[in-house]
Tab-separated table of C-alpha atoms in Angstrom:
chain	number	residue	atom	x	y	z
A	24	MET	CA	120.829	68.692	86.658
A	25	SER	CA	120.440	72.632	87.952
A	26	GLY	CA	120.474	73.230	92.129
A	27	LYS	CA	117.218	75.113	93.566
A	28	VAL	CA	117.693	78.765	93.423
A	29	ARG	CA	116.040	81.042	95.818
A	30	HIS	CA	115.640	85.427	95.477
A	31	TYR	CA	115.471	87.283	98.187
A	32	TYR	CA	116.423	90.274	99.931
A	33	ALA	CA	119.143	90.971	102.609
A	34	GLY	CA	118.361	94.821	102.875
A	35	GLY	CA	116.389	97.067	102.238
A	36	ASN	CA	115.460	100.862	101.541
A	37	THR	CA	112.818	101.449	104.369
A	38	ALA	CA	110.665	103.774	106.172
A	39	LYS	CA	113.366	103.385	108.935
A	40	GLY	CA	115.993	104.205	105.946
A	41	PHE	CA	118.920	100.844	104.933
A	42	TYR	CA	117.622	97.884	106.925
A	43	SER	CA	120.032	95.550	107.000
A	44	LEU	CA	119.364	91.883	108.275
A	45	TYR	CA	122.685	90.063	106.050
A	46	ASP	CA	123.822	89.497	109.811
A	47	SER	CA	120.876	86.850	109.805
A	48	ALA	CA	122.007	85.829	106.040
A	49	ILE	CA	125.004	84.685	106.546
A	50	ASP	CA	125.397	84.149	110.981
A	51	ASP	CA	126.085	80.074	110.641
A	52	LEU	CA	128.120	80.464	106.985
A	53	GLU	CA	132.033	78.322	107.476
A	54	ARG	CA	132.888	80.254	105.148
A	55	LEU	CA	132.174	84.171	103.518
A	56	TYR	CA	134.096	86.008	100.982
A	57	ILE	CA	133.367	89.541	101.332
A	58	LEU	CA	133.703	91.526	98.186
A	59	LYS	CA	135.814	95.488	98.412
A	60	GLY	CA	135.441	98.012	95.538
A	61	GLY	CA	133.634	100.893	94.012
A	62	PRO	CA	130.747	101.250	91.972
A	63	GLY	CA	130.789	99.633	88.640
A	64	THR	CA	134.225	96.961	89.948
A	65	GLY	CA	132.914	94.604	88.553
A	66	LYS	CA	131.506	93.079	92.316
A	67	SER	CA	127.360	91.621	90.964
A	68	SER	CA	128.358	89.879	87.718
A	69	LEU	CA	131.025	87.814	89.975
A	70	MET	CA	128.744	86.945	91.611
A	71	LYS	CA	125.893	86.056	89.125
A	72	LYS	CA	129.081	84.274	86.975
A	73	ILE	CA	130.182	81.681	90.056
A	74	GLY	CA	126.106	81.644	91.126
A	75	ASP	CA	125.340	80.569	87.218
A	76	ALA	CA	128.635	77.817	87.535
A	77	MET	CA	127.179	76.456	91.273
A	78	GLU	CA	123.579	75.959	90.247
A	79	GLU	CA	125.067	74.074	87.082
A	80	LYS	CA	126.941	71.966	88.912
A	81	GLY	CA	123.393	71.209	90.935
A	82	ILE	CA	124.445	73.008	93.295
A	83	ASP	CA	121.442	75.308	96.080
A	84	VAL	CA	121.744	78.525	95.064
A	85	GLU	CA	120.015	81.493	96.831
A	86	TYR	CA	120.735	84.762	95.318
A	87	LEU	CA	121.094	87.874	97.585
A	88	HIS	CA	119.326	91.167	95.385
A	89	CYS	CA	120.599	95.040	95.197
A	90	ALA	CA	117.456	96.921	96.600
A	91	SER	CA	119.006	99.824	94.596
A	92	ASP	CA	119.562	98.207	91.035
A	93	THR	CA	117.128	96.198	90.530
A	94	ASN	CA	120.308	94.210	87.487
A	95	SER	CA	122.491	93.847	90.700
A	96	ILE	CA	122.757	91.472	93.569
A	97	ASP	CA	124.268	91.709	96.819
A	98	GLY	CA	125.285	88.468	97.772
A	99	VAL	CA	125.459	84.409	96.286
A	100	ILE	CA	125.242	81.523	98.851
A	101	LEU	CA	125.582	78.033	97.878
A	102	THR	CA	123.153	77.427	101.079
A	103	ASN	CA	123.615	73.550	101.951
A	104	GLU	CA	127.180	74.145	101.506
A	105	LYS	CA	127.993	77.561	104.450
A	106	ILE	CA	129.744	78.859	101.794
A	107	GLY	CA	128.654	82.921	101.314
A	108	ILE	CA	130.078	85.863	98.493
A	109	VAL	CA	128.257	89.369	99.668
A	110	ASP	CA	129.348	92.947	98.279
A	111	GLY	CA	130.737	94.532	102.177
A	112	THR	CA	130.988	97.491	100.786
A	113	ALA	CA	128.615	100.422	102.212
A	114	PRO	CA	125.565	100.821	103.556
A	115	HIS	CA	125.504	96.587	103.868
A	116	VAL	CA	128.896	96.192	105.762
A	117	ILE	CA	129.500	93.116	106.876
A	118	GLU	CA	131.852	92.243	110.517
A	119	PRO	CA	133.817	89.750	110.520
A	120	LYS	CA	133.572	87.201	113.177
A	121	ALA	CA	136.993	85.248	113.029
A	122	PRO	CA	139.122	86.914	109.827
A	123	GLY	CA	141.219	84.569	107.516
A	124	VAL	CA	139.291	82.177	109.455
A	125	ILE	CA	135.577	82.235	108.929
A	126	GLU	CA	135.692	86.096	105.766
A	127	GLU	CA	137.788	86.190	103.537
A	128	TYR	CA	138.059	90.043	102.300
A	129	VAL	CA	138.402	89.863	98.050
A	130	ASN	CA	139.553	93.364	97.389
A	131	LEU	CA	138.000	94.136	93.306
A	132	GLY	CA	140.149	97.673	93.936
A	133	VAL	CA	143.779	96.038	92.571
A	134	ALA	CA	142.209	95.610	89.036
A	135	TRP	CA	141.224	99.585	89.096
A	136	ASP	CA	144.164	102.466	88.263
A	137	SER	CA	144.251	105.023	90.745
A	138	GLN	CA	145.773	107.055	88.889
A	139	GLN	CA	143.187	107.135	86.367
A	140	LEU	CA	140.566	107.925	89.016
A	141	LEU	CA	141.918	110.728	90.244
A	142	LYS	CA	142.048	112.280	87.233
A	143	ASN	CA	138.179	112.816	87.675
A	144	LYS	CA	138.476	113.057	91.460
A	145	ALA	CA	136.053	116.492	92.199
A	146	GLU	CA	132.989	114.805	89.882
A	147	ILE	CA	133.616	111.293	91.881
A	148	LEU	CA	133.543	113.454	94.990
A	149	LYS	CA	129.995	115.100	93.797
A	150	LEU	CA	128.365	112.252	92.919
A	151	ASN	CA	128.419	110.469	95.931
A	152	GLU	CA	127.904	113.866	97.972
A	153	ASN	CA	124.304	114.021	95.131
A	154	ILE	CA	123.339	110.113	95.528
A	155	ALA	CA	123.441	110.454	99.739
A	156	LEU	CA	121.603	112.817	99.356
A	157	LYS	CA	119.190	111.462	97.005
A	158	PHE	CA	119.347	108.474	99.468
A	159	GLU	CA	118.829	111.009	102.211
A	160	ALA	CA	115.712	112.052	101.082
A	161	ALA	CA	114.491	108.775	100.148
A	162	TYR	CA	113.908	108.322	103.366
A	163	GLU	CA	112.805	110.995	104.534
A	164	THR	CA	109.709	111.081	102.741
A	165	PHE	CA	109.391	106.914	103.136
A	166	ALA	CA	109.076	108.222	106.692
A	167	GLU	CA	105.950	110.199	105.769
A	168	SER	CA	104.549	107.132	103.769
A	169	LEU	CA	104.626	105.263	106.827
A	170	SER	CA	103.017	108.360	108.631
A	171	ALA	CA	100.177	108.399	105.976
A	172	HIS	CA	99.583	104.492	106.739
A	173	ASP	CA	99.394	104.117	109.623
A	174	ASP	CA	96.308	106.651	109.984
A	175	ILE	CA	95.175	104.164	107.549
A	176	GLU	CA	95.327	101.179	110.011
A	177	ASP	CA	94.000	103.776	113.033
A	178	ILE	CA	90.567	103.399	111.606
A	179	TYR	CA	90.650	100.049	111.483
A	180	ILE	CA	92.763	98.824	114.500
A	181	SER	CA	89.730	101.086	116.328
A	182	ASN	CA	86.949	98.598	113.869
A	183	MET	CA	88.781	96.218	115.083
A	184	ASP	CA	87.475	92.545	116.697
A	185	PHE	CA	90.797	91.346	118.460
A	186	THR	CA	89.082	88.369	120.001
A	187	LYS	CA	87.827	86.803	117.164
A	188	ALA	CA	92.034	88.243	115.060
A	189	ASP	CA	93.519	86.035	118.797
A	190	GLU	CA	90.674	82.706	117.600
A	191	LEU	CA	92.840	82.997	114.244
A	192	THR	CA	95.487	83.482	114.950
A	193	GLU	CA	94.849	80.499	117.553
A	194	ARG	CA	92.909	78.181	115.620
A	195	LEU	CA	96.257	78.621	112.379
A	196	ILE	CA	99.062	77.874	114.620
A	197	SER	CA	97.270	75.051	115.394
A	198	GLN	CA	96.187	73.742	112.020
A	199	PHE	CA	99.898	73.933	111.636
A	200	TYR	CA	101.781	72.920	113.944
A	201	GLY	CA	99.072	70.363	115.951
A	202	GLU	CA	100.333	68.148	118.983
A	203	ASP	CA	104.356	68.244	117.003
A	204	LEU	CA	107.724	69.619	119.172
A	205	LEU	CA	111.076	68.668	117.569
A	206	ASN	CA	113.814	67.317	119.410
A	207	LYS	CA	116.424	70.225	117.763
A	208	GLU	CA	116.665	74.071	118.679
A	209	SER	CA	114.893	76.552	115.976
A	210	LYS	CA	116.771	77.955	112.667
A	211	ILE	CA	115.103	81.758	112.420
A	212	LYS	CA	116.007	83.121	108.954
A	213	HIS	CA	115.706	86.545	108.863
A	214	ARG	CA	115.104	88.359	104.846
A	215	PHE	CA	113.209	90.187	102.742
A	216	LEU	CA	110.663	88.902	100.246
A	217	GLY	CA	110.652	91.898	98.749
A	218	ALA	CA	111.996	96.031	98.768
A	219	ALA	CA	111.523	99.548	97.190
A	220	THR	CA	113.911	99.728	93.910
A	221	PRO	CA	114.491	102.286	91.137
A	222	ASP	CA	111.629	101.162	89.476
A	223	GLY	CA	109.194	100.867	91.736
A	224	ALA	CA	107.969	97.818	94.081
A	225	VAL	CA	109.765	94.675	93.536
A	226	ASP	CA	109.027	90.975	95.191
A	227	PHE	CA	110.343	87.117	94.969
A	228	ILE	CA	107.032	86.080	96.982
A	229	GLN	CA	106.899	83.108	93.387
A	230	ASN	CA	109.735	81.983	93.729
A	231	LEU	CA	109.458	81.300	96.945
A	232	THR	CA	106.748	79.291	97.646
A	233	GLU	CA	107.025	77.905	94.440
A	234	ASP	CA	107.769	74.469	95.724
A	235	VAL	CA	105.953	75.265	99.436
A	236	GLU	CA	102.734	73.441	99.262
A	237	LYS	CA	100.266	74.391	100.961
A	238	ARG	CA	100.008	78.665	100.710
A	239	TYR	CA	97.757	80.468	102.392
A	240	PHE	CA	96.578	84.540	101.141
A	241	ILE	CA	96.220	86.878	104.044
A	242	LYS	CA	93.342	89.316	102.470
A	243	GLY	CA	92.670	92.562	104.420
A	244	ARG	CA	92.927	96.242	104.804
A	245	ALA	CA	96.218	98.086	106.756
A	246	GLY	CA	96.198	98.012	110.680
A	247	SER	CA	94.123	94.038	110.213
A	248	GLY	CA	96.336	92.158	112.175
A	249	LYS	CA	98.448	90.744	109.637
A	250	SER	CA	101.880	91.485	110.531
A	251	THR	CA	100.372	90.255	114.379
A	252	MET	CA	99.657	87.023	113.490
A	253	LEU	CA	102.858	85.900	111.494
A	254	LYS	CA	104.764	87.625	114.377
A	255	LYS	CA	102.217	85.086	117.130
A	256	ILE	CA	102.877	82.460	114.873
A	257	VAL	CA	106.415	82.568	114.340
A	258	THR	CA	106.625	82.684	118.068
A	259	ALA	CA	105.296	79.225	118.060
A	260	GLY	CA	107.131	77.309	115.552
A	261	GLU	CA	110.319	78.828	117.090
A	262	GLN	CA	108.359	77.929	120.432
A	263	LYS	CA	108.034	74.114	119.205
A	264	GLY	CA	111.861	73.789	117.126
A	265	PHE	CA	110.947	74.365	113.580
A	266	ASP	CA	112.623	76.496	111.691
A	267	VAL	CA	111.100	79.475	110.459
A	268	GLU	CA	111.814	81.966	107.239
A	269	VAL	CA	111.111	85.607	108.427
A	270	TYR	CA	110.295	87.748	106.004
A	271	HIS	CA	109.731	91.750	106.786
A	272	CYS	CA	107.805	94.107	105.151
A	273	GLY	CA	110.456	96.497	102.294
A	274	PHE	CA	109.177	99.375	103.778
A	275	ASP	CA	107.923	99.176	107.449
A	276	PRO	CA	110.616	96.457	108.126
A	277	ASN	CA	108.893	96.273	111.979
A	278	SER	CA	106.109	94.777	110.354
A	279	LEU	CA	106.032	90.664	108.627
A	280	ASP	CA	104.600	89.835	105.072
A	281	MET	CA	105.386	86.102	105.301
A	282	VAL	CA	106.078	83.646	107.064
A	283	ILE	CA	107.260	79.824	105.366
A	284	LEU	CA	108.001	76.750	107.226
A	285	ARG	CA	109.741	74.101	104.916
A	286	GLU	CA	109.724	71.770	107.013
A	287	LYS	CA	106.186	71.927	107.113
A	288	GLY	CA	105.419	72.675	103.705
A	289	ILE	CA	103.520	76.123	104.116
A	290	ALA	CA	103.742	79.368	103.405
A	291	ILE	CA	101.455	82.139	105.095
A	292	PHE	CA	101.673	85.629	103.626
A	293	ASP	CA	99.980	89.607	103.280
A	294	SER	CA	98.674	88.985	99.510
A	295	THR	CA	98.214	93.115	99.309
A	296	ALA	CA	99.207	96.380	97.866
A	297	PRO	CA	101.942	96.115	96.754
A	298	HIS	CA	102.396	92.663	96.057
A	299	GLU	CA	98.848	91.226	95.904
A	300	TYR	CA	97.998	87.898	94.731
A	301	PHE	CA	95.503	85.120	93.985
A	302	PRO	CA	95.547	81.795	94.490
A	303	ASP	CA	96.439	79.149	91.192
A	304	ARG	CA	96.403	76.195	92.941
A	305	ASN	CA	94.170	73.975	94.126
A	306	SER	CA	95.496	73.711	98.019
A	307	ASP	CA	95.372	77.300	97.656
A	308	GLU	CA	94.232	78.892	100.667
A	309	ILE	CA	92.370	83.045	101.028
A	310	ILE	CA	92.152	83.969	104.804
A	311	ASP	CA	90.211	87.597	105.006
A	312	MET	CA	90.715	89.500	108.361
A	313	TYR	CA	88.877	92.547	106.745
A	314	GLU	CA	85.757	90.128	106.834
A	315	TYR	CA	87.151	88.072	109.427
A	316	CYS	CA	87.525	90.535	111.919
A	317	ILE	CA	86.529	94.370	110.925
A	318	THR	CA	83.548	95.457	112.358
A	319	GLN	CA	81.254	95.310	108.858
A	320	GLY	CA	80.669	98.721	106.476
A	321	THR	CA	84.253	99.875	107.800
A	322	ASP	CA	85.578	100.262	104.306
A	323	GLU	CA	81.572	102.444	103.732
A	324	LYS	CA	81.861	104.455	106.459
A	325	PHE	CA	85.238	105.837	106.674
A	326	ALA	CA	85.431	106.038	102.656
A	327	SER	CA	86.178	109.706	102.635
A	328	GLU	CA	88.859	109.413	105.237
A	329	ILE	CA	90.960	106.347	104.354
A	330	GLN	CA	90.352	107.951	100.187
A	331	ARG	CA	92.347	110.763	101.186
A	332	THR	CA	94.952	108.332	103.454
A	333	THR	CA	95.191	106.837	101.080
A	334	LYS	CA	96.653	109.327	98.146
A	335	ALA	CA	98.219	110.727	101.130
A	336	TYR	CA	100.891	107.410	101.016
A	337	LYS	CA	100.881	106.412	97.579
A	338	ASP	CA	101.522	109.390	96.641
A	339	LYS	CA	105.139	109.938	99.153
A	340	MET	CA	106.076	106.560	98.142
A	341	LYS	CA	105.730	107.732	94.399
A	342	GLU	CA	107.606	111.048	94.835
A	343	ALA	CA	110.392	108.227	96.918
A	344	ILE	CA	111.145	106.117	95.117
A	345	GLY	CA	111.199	108.684	92.508
A	346	TYR	CA	114.663	109.806	95.198
A	347	LEU	CA	115.756	106.152	94.796
A	348	SER	CA	115.281	106.658	90.157
A	349	GLU	CA	117.342	109.642	90.779
A	350	ALA	CA	120.094	108.193	92.366
A	351	LYS	CA	120.639	105.439	90.932
A	352	LYS	CA	121.086	107.787	87.323
A	353	LEU	CA	123.503	109.624	89.191
A	354	ARG	CA	124.946	105.855	90.484
A	355	ASP	CA	125.921	105.407	87.400
A	356	GLU	CA	127.435	108.702	86.882
A	357	LEU	CA	128.859	106.883	89.635
A	358	GLU	CA	130.379	103.532	87.952
A	359	PHE	CA	131.304	105.101	84.594
A	360	TYR	CA	134.463	106.995	85.989
A	361	TYR	CA	135.018	103.328	87.534
A	362	ILE	CA	134.193	100.204	84.412
A	363	GLU	CA	136.481	103.298	82.189
A	364	ALA	CA	139.488	102.983	85.078
A	365	MET	CA	139.012	99.546	85.600
A	366	ASP	CA	141.512	96.021	84.395
A	367	PHE	CA	138.298	93.747	83.515
A	368	LYS	CA	140.968	90.816	82.825
A	369	LYS	CA	142.315	90.972	86.502
A	370	VAL	CA	138.336	90.817	87.821
A	371	GLU	CA	138.145	87.957	85.860
A	372	GLU	CA	140.894	86.205	87.694
A	373	ILE	CA	140.006	86.649	90.232
A	374	GLN	CA	136.406	85.406	89.920
A	375	GLN	CA	137.982	82.306	88.460
A	376	ASN	CA	140.440	82.325	91.140
A	377	LEU	CA	137.561	83.004	94.047
A	378	LEU	CA	135.460	79.632	91.396
A	379	ASN	CA	139.361	76.909	92.331
A	380	GLU	CA	138.587	77.454	95.378
A	381	ILE	CA	135.536	76.683	96.530
A	382	ASP	CA	135.866	73.744	94.502
A	383	VAL	CA	138.334	72.928	96.667
A	384	LEU	CA	135.577	73.418	99.633
A	385	LEU	CA	133.377	71.849	98.021
A	386	LYS	CA	135.977	68.138	97.354
A	387	GLU	CA	136.371	68.667	101.582
A	388	ASN	CA	133.195	68.660	101.694
């Protein structure tokens, strides 16, 4: 029997720079192993193998994916057991709350040959410098893309009926929650459903909603009130004591892309590019914000302006993804130096020790 597996991001390459939601992902864990070590030291492989072992035991597992490398993960969490393992190296530095009591550092640096690395000191330092410059260029370009996106939003905002948007939101809130009021404190989890990666936009909407009974696909344009509606749904859920999974936009983390209310069996998400999906279940439902809230004919009236700003937005997005791809190639070169200097038998020993410790914790629980 395999456990339930969910995939998402806890950090992203955004128009606001690298944006971390790791605090929310790990805030209720009772045991957290923080891995330390350079690139190529086996952190991701170690976490994947432990995740696989836990799945085989029938344990629910969450995988925190790496936005800078689609083949890597940044963390694995055993949800119900409140145990986690995360990559604690930059840019996702984890600040421990109770070192030795909750958090435990695991140093993979004990498995490398420092003398071997010192031979390549100049190359390693130069690569680190160039990687940082590529990420800086990517973030600046994402910010320029967001500025163009804001220009698109302004067109639709100026042609929006906010009263209708509010009415639609209130109707959905009433439909979702009714008169229900849970006698408990709401648990809010902040995450990313997708990310801008060196391979382009990636999302896990299908995985995250596969066991949700009712899915609402929000269609519309930039600035048609999708994120605002989702934020109000989150606020209402929190006030009524429901647990809420809040999925931020991987491009603009101040916006929301999806809300999941698992206690209600409901998911509602922005289903426009770059994460555009269409209903494939009988229970799926479309909410068209353009049709409901935007003045008819807006697309046609402002067609040339929309085309111009959309092109600027997409061009800058493509350029920024290119910088991420260049950073990935440089990081692969950097990893090579560390891989050459690693004794992976020691890493396997560390992995087995972690598995043994986790097994003990599982028995205690």
